[in-house]
């Protein structure tokens, strides 16, 4: 029985929507939530982002953190023993540049302290314990240019995002959430945490040692999009094994009108961000590596986005590589 909803926490442009489509094709997964807390972060009365200033959020009581949380938990209870799956970005729960933001008002219980020491999240620890957290990451040299592309023409006409916010790259917040969950004993074992932390301190500049430091048999379920793209079958098998699902080959192909309709309905609220995933028919092996030199990357970004765009992309990539490498050391060995 799946008492905890399975949450995939990630950052934008990590191939996470394709991963969602794979999970939506799993016959045991009954209900899906696509970036549910994004509604509260961007559009609800507790909104914490400057985007969508024209949106009247004063009456959107169904878009509070508390209302969204209640919907997820109640559906998880209703659909047992089948699991509920949700994907979201950590920055929806950890506002940028507000590391100790009080918990969301709509989530707080009477007389509950609004701050928890060291908890950077808008949800209190008692709420975080309700979920089975898993993680997906991708190298920022792929994710950041992809996110920037969504903020310039012609795609910005669909997304409504007409400027780039480096904080929405989301790596720092994902690392904060990951570390806090580990600190609270909600991920992995103390022995593994200590060994991997020591290894990263000694080797943080080298990505080659990242996956080799992982201790087999841990409770941490983190996958790298590089592995997902290179070997989707093995990666999905490993993920299913960690969360207690039986792998089903249908997760690799979703070429049916019913699945396409479901995907469009699920992803439609964020137009322009998911067109490739909506139109896709499955996951097939492909090899996407970061073998290009920094000069080659910069040249490619200048050609696509101009000098100013390439500069912002480079600065954002460089600012997040260490967060990626830190998280990468916990990735499942595929």
Short mmCIF file of C-alpha atoms in Angstrom, two decimals:
data_model
loop_
_atom_site.label_atom_id
_atom_site.label_comp_id
_atom_site.label_asym_id
_atom_site.label_seq_id
_atom_site.Cartn_x
_atom_site.Cartn_y
_atom_site.Cartn_z
CA UNK A 1 0.00 0.00 0.00
CA UNK A 2 1.26 3.47 -0.90
CA UNK A 3 0.44 5.64 2.09
CA UNK A 4 2.72 8.45 0.92
CA UNK A 5 2.30 10.26 -2.39
CA UNK A 6 5.45 9.93 -4.51
CA UNK A 7 6.95 13.37 -5.13
CA UNK A 8 9.54 13.98 -7.84
CA UNK A 9 11.36 17.18 -6.90
CA UNK A 10 13.44 18.82 -9.59
CA UNK A 11 14.36 22.06 -11.35
CA UNK A 12 13.04 23.41 -14.68
CA UNK A 13 14.03 21.87 -18.02
CA UNK A 14 15.31 18.63 -16.49
CA UNK A 15 13.36 16.28 -18.82
CA UNK A 16 10.90 15.97 -15.95
CA UNK A 17 7.78 16.28 -18.13
CA UNK A 18 8.94 13.34 -20.22
CA UNK A 19 9.47 11.49 -16.95
CA UNK A 20 5.92 12.43 -15.95
CA UNK A 21 4.59 10.97 -19.18
CA UNK A 22 6.34 7.71 -18.36
CA UNK A 23 4.74 7.66 -14.91
CA UNK A 24 1.34 8.54 -16.37
CA UNK A 25 1.63 5.47 -18.59
CA UNK A 26 2.17 3.21 -15.57
CA UNK A 27 -1.01 1.20 -14.95
CA UNK A 28 -0.63 1.28 -11.16
CA UNK A 29 -0.35 5.06 -10.83
CA UNK A 30 -3.86 6.39 -10.29
CA UNK A 31 -3.54 10.16 -9.99
CA UNK A 32 -1.02 12.75 -11.17
CA UNK A 33 -0.20 16.25 -10.03
CA UNK A 34 1.79 18.45 -12.39
CA UNK A 35 3.69 21.21 -10.55
CA UNK A 36 0.82 21.71 -8.09
CA UNK A 37 2.54 24.25 -5.84
CA UNK A 38 3.35 26.43 -8.84
CA UNK A 39 -0.25 27.63 -8.67
CA UNK A 40 0.31 28.95 -5.14
CA UNK A 41 3.77 30.34 -5.93
CA UNK A 42 2.74 32.28 -9.04
CA UNK A 43 -1.03 32.79 -8.92
CA UNK A 44 -2.50 32.29 -5.45
CA UNK A 45 -3.15 34.76 -2.59
CA UNK A 46 0.17 33.69 -1.03
CA UNK A 47 2.09 34.24 -4.28
CA UNK A 48 5.83 34.75 -3.89
CA UNK A 49 6.97 35.62 -7.41
CA UNK A 50 6.85 38.85 -9.39
CA UNK A 51 5.51 37.21 -12.54
CA UNK A 52 1.89 37.55 -13.66
CA UNK A 53 1.27 40.96 -12.01
CA UNK A 54 -1.91 41.31 -14.05
CA UNK A 55 -3.40 38.23 -12.41
CA UNK A 56 -5.93 38.90 -9.65
CA UNK A 57 -4.90 36.43 -6.96
CA UNK A 58 -7.09 37.72 -4.16
CA UNK A 59 -9.96 35.31 -4.77
CA UNK A 60 -8.01 32.16 -5.70
CA UNK A 61 -8.52 30.33 -2.40
CA UNK A 62 -8.13 27.00 -4.17
CA UNK A 63 -4.56 28.08 -5.02
CA UNK A 64 -3.24 28.41 -1.48
CA UNK A 65 -0.52 26.06 -0.30
CA UNK A 66 -2.96 24.62 2.22
CA UNK A 67 -5.70 23.92 -0.33
CA UNK A 68 -3.27 22.27 -2.74
CA UNK A 69 -1.79 20.16 0.05
CA UNK A 70 -5.25 19.04 1.16
CA UNK A 71 -6.11 18.01 -2.40
CA UNK A 72 -2.95 15.89 -2.75
CA UNK A 73 -3.31 14.17 0.62
CA UNK A 74 -7.03 13.51 0.26
CA UNK A 75 -6.61 11.98 -3.19
CA UNK A 76 -3.75 9.83 -1.94
CA UNK A 77 -6.04 8.48 0.77
CA UNK A 78 -8.92 7.99 -1.64
CA UNK A 79 -6.90 6.08 -4.23
CA UNK A 80 -5.06 3.66 -1.95
CA UNK A 81 -3.60 1.13 -2.48
CA UNK A 82 -2.55 2.71 -5.81
CA UNK A 83 0.09 5.44 -5.61
CA UNK A 84 -0.36 9.13 -6.33
CA UNK A 85 2.50 10.76 -8.25
CA UNK A 86 3.41 14.45 -8.28
CA UNK A 87 6.21 16.46 -9.84
CA UNK A 88 7.21 19.91 -8.72
CA UNK A 89 10.08 22.38 -8.54
CA UNK A 90 11.80 22.92 -5.20
CA UNK A 91 11.78 26.69 -5.71
CA UNK A 92 7.99 26.66 -5.44
CA UNK A 93 8.52 25.62 -1.82
CA UNK A 94 11.70 27.58 -1.08
CA UNK A 95 11.36 31.17 -2.30
CA UNK A 96 14.55 32.64 -3.78
CA UNK A 97 16.56 34.88 -1.47
CA UNK A 98 14.25 34.07 1.44
CA UNK A 99 15.98 31.16 3.16
CA UNK A 100 13.92 31.41 6.36
CA UNK A 101 10.54 32.44 5.04
CA UNK A 102 7.73 31.67 7.54
CA UNK A 103 5.61 28.69 6.64
CA UNK A 104 2.63 29.36 4.40
CA UNK A 105 -0.25 30.78 6.44
CA UNK A 106 -2.76 28.40 4.90
CA UNK A 107 -0.78 25.38 6.11
CA UNK A 108 -0.16 26.45 9.71
CA UNK A 109 -2.20 24.86 12.48
CA UNK A 110 -3.55 26.89 15.43
CA UNK A 111 -0.78 27.94 17.81
CA UNK A 112 1.88 26.36 15.59
CA UNK A 113 5.17 28.32 15.42
CA UNK A 114 5.55 30.02 12.05
CA UNK A 115 9.29 29.28 11.97
CA UNK A 116 11.18 26.03 12.31
CA UNK A 117 14.91 26.31 12.92
CA UNK A 118 16.86 25.50 9.73
CA UNK A 119 13.72 24.66 7.72
CA UNK A 120 13.93 26.72 4.51
CA UNK A 121 10.64 25.36 3.23
CA UNK A 122 7.16 26.90 3.25
CA UNK A 123 5.81 23.55 4.46
CA UNK A 124 6.52 22.42 8.05
CA UNK A 125 8.37 19.20 8.70
CA UNK A 126 5.20 17.43 9.82
CA UNK A 127 3.86 17.98 6.28
CA UNK A 128 7.08 16.96 4.53
CA UNK A 129 6.88 13.62 6.33
CA UNK A 130 3.68 12.85 4.42
CA UNK A 131 5.56 12.41 1.13
CA UNK A 132 8.03 9.99 -0.43
CA UNK A 133 10.57 12.35 -2.00
CA UNK A 134 12.56 11.47 -5.10
CA UNK A 135 14.75 13.71 -7.25
CA UNK A 136 15.70 14.42 -10.86
CA UNK A 137 18.59 16.62 -11.99
CA UNK A 138 20.18 17.66 -15.26
CA UNK A 139 23.44 19.44 -16.03
CA UNK A 140 22.83 23.21 -16.13
CA UNK A 141 24.59 23.54 -19.49
CA UNK A 142 21.44 21.90 -20.92
CA UNK A 143 18.69 23.11 -18.60
CA UNK A 144 19.60 26.81 -18.36
CA UNK A 145 19.69 27.54 -22.14
CA UNK A 146 16.43 25.61 -22.47
CA UNK A 147 14.83 27.76 -19.76
CA UNK A 148 16.21 30.96 -21.29
CA UNK A 149 14.67 29.96 -24.61
CA UNK A 150 11.25 30.01 -22.94
CA UNK A 151 11.70 33.69 -22.04
CA UNK A 152 12.46 35.09 -25.51
CA UNK A 153 10.57 35.20 -28.79
CA UNK A 154 9.02 33.29 -30.34
CA UNK A 155 8.37 30.96 -27.40
CA UNK A 156 7.76 33.74 -24.87
CA UNK A 157 4.58 34.58 -26.80
CA UNK A 158 3.18 31.28 -25.56
CA UNK A 159 4.76 31.11 -22.09
CA UNK A 160 4.08 34.71 -21.11
CA UNK A 161 7.58 34.88 -19.61
CA UNK A 162 9.23 37.89 -21.24
CA UNK A 163 12.39 38.05 -19.14
CA UNK A 164 14.77 35.59 -17.49
CA UNK A 165 15.10 35.14 -13.72
CA UNK A 166 18.27 33.24 -12.73
CA UNK A 167 16.60 32.17 -9.47
CA UNK A 168 14.15 30.06 -11.50
CA UNK A 169 17.01 27.79 -12.56
CA UNK A 170 16.15 26.17 -9.23
CA UNK A 171 19.35 24.28 -8.33
CA UNK A 172 20.14 26.09 -5.09
CA UNK A 173 16.62 25.55 -3.75
CA UNK A 174 16.65 21.88 -4.79
CA UNK A 175 19.89 21.38 -2.87
CA UNK A 176 18.46 23.19 0.16
CA UNK A 177 15.40 20.97 0.21
CA UNK A 178 17.47 17.84 -0.34
CA UNK A 179 19.82 18.67 2.52
CA UNK A 180 17.02 19.57 4.90
CA UNK A 181 15.21 16.30 4.24
CA UNK A 182 18.44 14.40 4.89
CA UNK A 183 19.03 16.38 8.06
CA UNK A 184 15.58 15.38 9.27
CA UNK A 185 16.24 11.70 8.55
CA UNK A 186 13.80 11.58 5.65
CA UNK A 187 16.43 10.54 3.09
CA UNK A 188 19.12 7.90 3.33
CA UNK A 189 21.08 6.84 6.39
CA UNK A 190 23.40 8.82 8.65
CA UNK A 191 26.31 6.58 7.64
CA UNK A 192 25.77 7.24 3.94
CA UNK A 193 25.31 10.96 4.50
CA UNK A 194 28.65 11.21 6.33
CA UNK A 195 30.59 9.19 3.74
CA UNK A 196 29.22 11.08 0.76
CA UNK A 197 29.65 14.48 2.40
CA UNK A 198 33.32 13.72 3.13
CA UNK A 199 33.87 12.56 -0.44
CA UNK A 200 32.28 15.67 -1.91
CA UNK A 201 34.35 17.95 0.30
CA UNK A 202 37.50 16.34 -1.07
CA UNK A 203 36.38 16.02 -4.70
CA UNK A 204 33.70 18.66 -5.35
CA UNK A 205 35.49 20.04 -8.38
CA UNK A 206 35.46 16.68 -10.17
CA UNK A 207 32.27 15.33 -11.69
CA UNK A 208 33.99 12.05 -12.55
CA UNK A 209 33.86 10.89 -8.93
CA UNK A 210 30.25 11.87 -8.40
CA UNK A 211 28.36 8.63 -9.07
CA UNK A 212 31.23 6.48 -7.73
CA UNK A 213 30.77 7.77 -4.18
CA UNK A 214 27.25 6.45 -3.90
CA UNK A 215 26.69 3.61 -1.42
CA UNK A 216 24.48 0.81 -2.76
CA UNK A 217 21.23 0.06 -0.98
CA UNK A 218 20.45 3.56 0.24
CA UNK A 219 17.00 5.04 0.52
CA UNK A 220 17.91 8.07 -1.59
CA UNK A 221 16.28 8.01 -5.01
CA UNK A 222 17.89 10.59 -7.29
CA UNK A 223 18.33 10.20 -11.02
CA UNK A 224 20.26 12.22 -13.56
CA UNK A 225 18.59 13.12 -16.85
CA UNK A 226 21.79 12.06 -18.61
CA UNK A 227 21.12 8.50 -17.44
CA UNK A 228 17.43 8.76 -18.29
CA UNK A 229 18.23 9.80 -21.86
CA UNK A 230 21.04 7.30 -22.31
CA UNK A 231 19.17 4.28 -20.94
CA UNK A 232 15.52 5.07 -20.18
CA UNK A 233 14.53 1.45 -19.53
CA UNK A 234 17.23 0.83 -16.92
CA UNK A 235 16.64 4.22 -15.29
CA UNK A 236 12.90 3.73 -14.99
CA UNK A 237 13.43 0.20 -13.69
CA UNK A 238 15.74 1.53 -10.98
CA UNK A 239 13.31 4.29 -10.07
CA UNK A 240 10.37 1.90 -9.83
CA UNK A 241 12.36 -0.47 -7.65
CA UNK A 242 13.17 2.34 -5.20
CA UNK A 243 9.60 3.61 -4.86
CA UNK A 244 8.00 0.16 -4.72
CA UNK A 245 6.44 -0.02 -8.17
CA UNK A 246 6.67 -2.82 -10.68
CA UNK A 247 8.35 -1.61 -13.85
CA UNK A 248 6.03 -1.76 -16.85
CA UNK A 249 7.30 -1.55 -20.47
CA UNK A 250 4.39 0.74 -21.28
CA UNK A 251 6.31 3.47 -19.45
CA UNK A 252 8.61 3.65 -22.49
CA UNK A 253 5.90 4.24 -25.13
CA UNK A 254 2.68 6.22 -24.85
CA UNK A 255 1.47 6.39 -28.42
CA UNK A 256 -2.30 6.45 -27.99
CA UNK A 257 -4.93 9.18 -28.47
CA UNK A 258 -6.13 8.73 -24.89
CA UNK A 259 -2.66 9.30 -23.45
CA UNK A 260 -2.11 12.33 -25.68
CA UNK A 261 -5.37 13.88 -24.49
CA UNK A 262 -4.47 13.21 -20.86
CA UNK A 263 -1.04 14.78 -21.34
CA UNK A 264 -2.47 17.89 -22.99
CA UNK A 265 -5.03 18.30 -20.22
CA UNK A 266 -2.40 17.81 -17.52
CA UNK A 267 0.24 20.14 -18.94
CA UNK A 268 -1.98 22.79 -20.51
CA UNK A 269 -1.86 25.23 -17.60
CA UNK A 270 1.76 26.17 -18.41
CA UNK A 271 1.55 26.78 -22.14
CA UNK A 272 4.73 26.74 -24.19
CA UNK A 273 6.86 24.84 -21.70
CA UNK A 274 5.79 21.30 -22.51
CA UNK A 275 5.04 21.15 -26.23
CA UNK A 276 7.84 18.66 -26.94
CA UNK A 277 6.68 16.32 -24.17
CA UNK A 278 3.04 16.59 -25.27
CA UNK A 279 3.95 15.66 -28.84
CA UNK A 280 6.37 12.89 -27.86
CA UNK A 281 5.49 9.22 -28.24
CA UNK A 282 7.91 7.62 -25.80
CA UNK A 283 11.42 7.44 -24.40
CA UNK A 284 14.14 5.99 -26.60
CA UNK A 285 17.89 5.91 -25.85
CA UNK A 286 19.87 8.92 -26.97
CA UNK A 287 23.26 10.26 -25.99
CA UNK A 288 23.39 13.86 -24.78
CA UNK A 289 26.65 14.71 -23.03
CA UNK A 290 28.31 17.91 -21.91
CA UNK A 291 31.44 17.17 -23.97
CA UNK A 292 31.46 20.58 -25.67
CA UNK A 293 34.03 23.02 -24.36
CA UNK A 294 32.95 26.22 -22.63
CA UNK A 295 34.04 28.20 -25.69
CA UNK A 296 31.93 26.01 -27.96
CA UNK A 297 28.94 26.40 -25.67
CA UNK A 298 29.35 30.18 -25.51
CA UNK A 299 29.60 30.40 -29.28
CA UNK A 300 26.45 28.32 -29.71
CA UNK A 301 24.54 30.44 -27.17
CA UNK A 302 25.68 33.70 -28.82
CA UNK A 303 24.44 32.44 -32.18
CA UNK A 304 21.05 31.54 -30.73
CA UNK A 305 20.46 34.25 -28.11
CA UNK A 306 22.89 37.09 -28.81
CA UNK A 307 25.78 38.41 -26.74
CA UNK A 308 23.69 39.52 -23.76
CA UNK A 309 21.69 36.31 -23.66
CA UNK A 310 24.83 34.16 -23.83
CA UNK A 311 26.37 36.15 -20.97
CA UNK A 312 23.36 35.60 -18.70
CA UNK A 313 23.24 31.91 -19.58
CA UNK A 314 26.95 31.43 -18.86
CA UNK A 315 26.70 33.23 -15.51
CA UNK A 316 23.67 31.14 -14.50
CA UNK A 317 25.26 27.87 -15.62
CA UNK A 318 28.48 28.59 -13.74
CA UNK A 319 26.56 29.58 -10.61
CA UNK A 320 24.75 26.24 -10.53
CA UNK A 321 27.32 23.66 -11.61
CA UNK A 322 28.49 23.04 -8.04
CA UNK A 323 24.90 22.46 -6.86
CA UNK A 324 24.45 19.97 -9.71
CA UNK A 325 27.69 18.13 -8.92
CA UNK A 326 26.81 17.98 -5.25
CA UNK A 327 23.46 16.37 -5.99
CA UNK A 328 24.91 14.18 -8.73
CA UNK A 329 26.98 12.25 -6.18
CA UNK A 330 23.73 10.77 -4.83
CA UNK A 331 22.45 9.61 -8.22
CA UNK A 332 21.43 6.00 -8.71
CA UNK A 333 24.01 3.92 -10.54
CA UNK A 334 22.49 3.03 -13.88
#
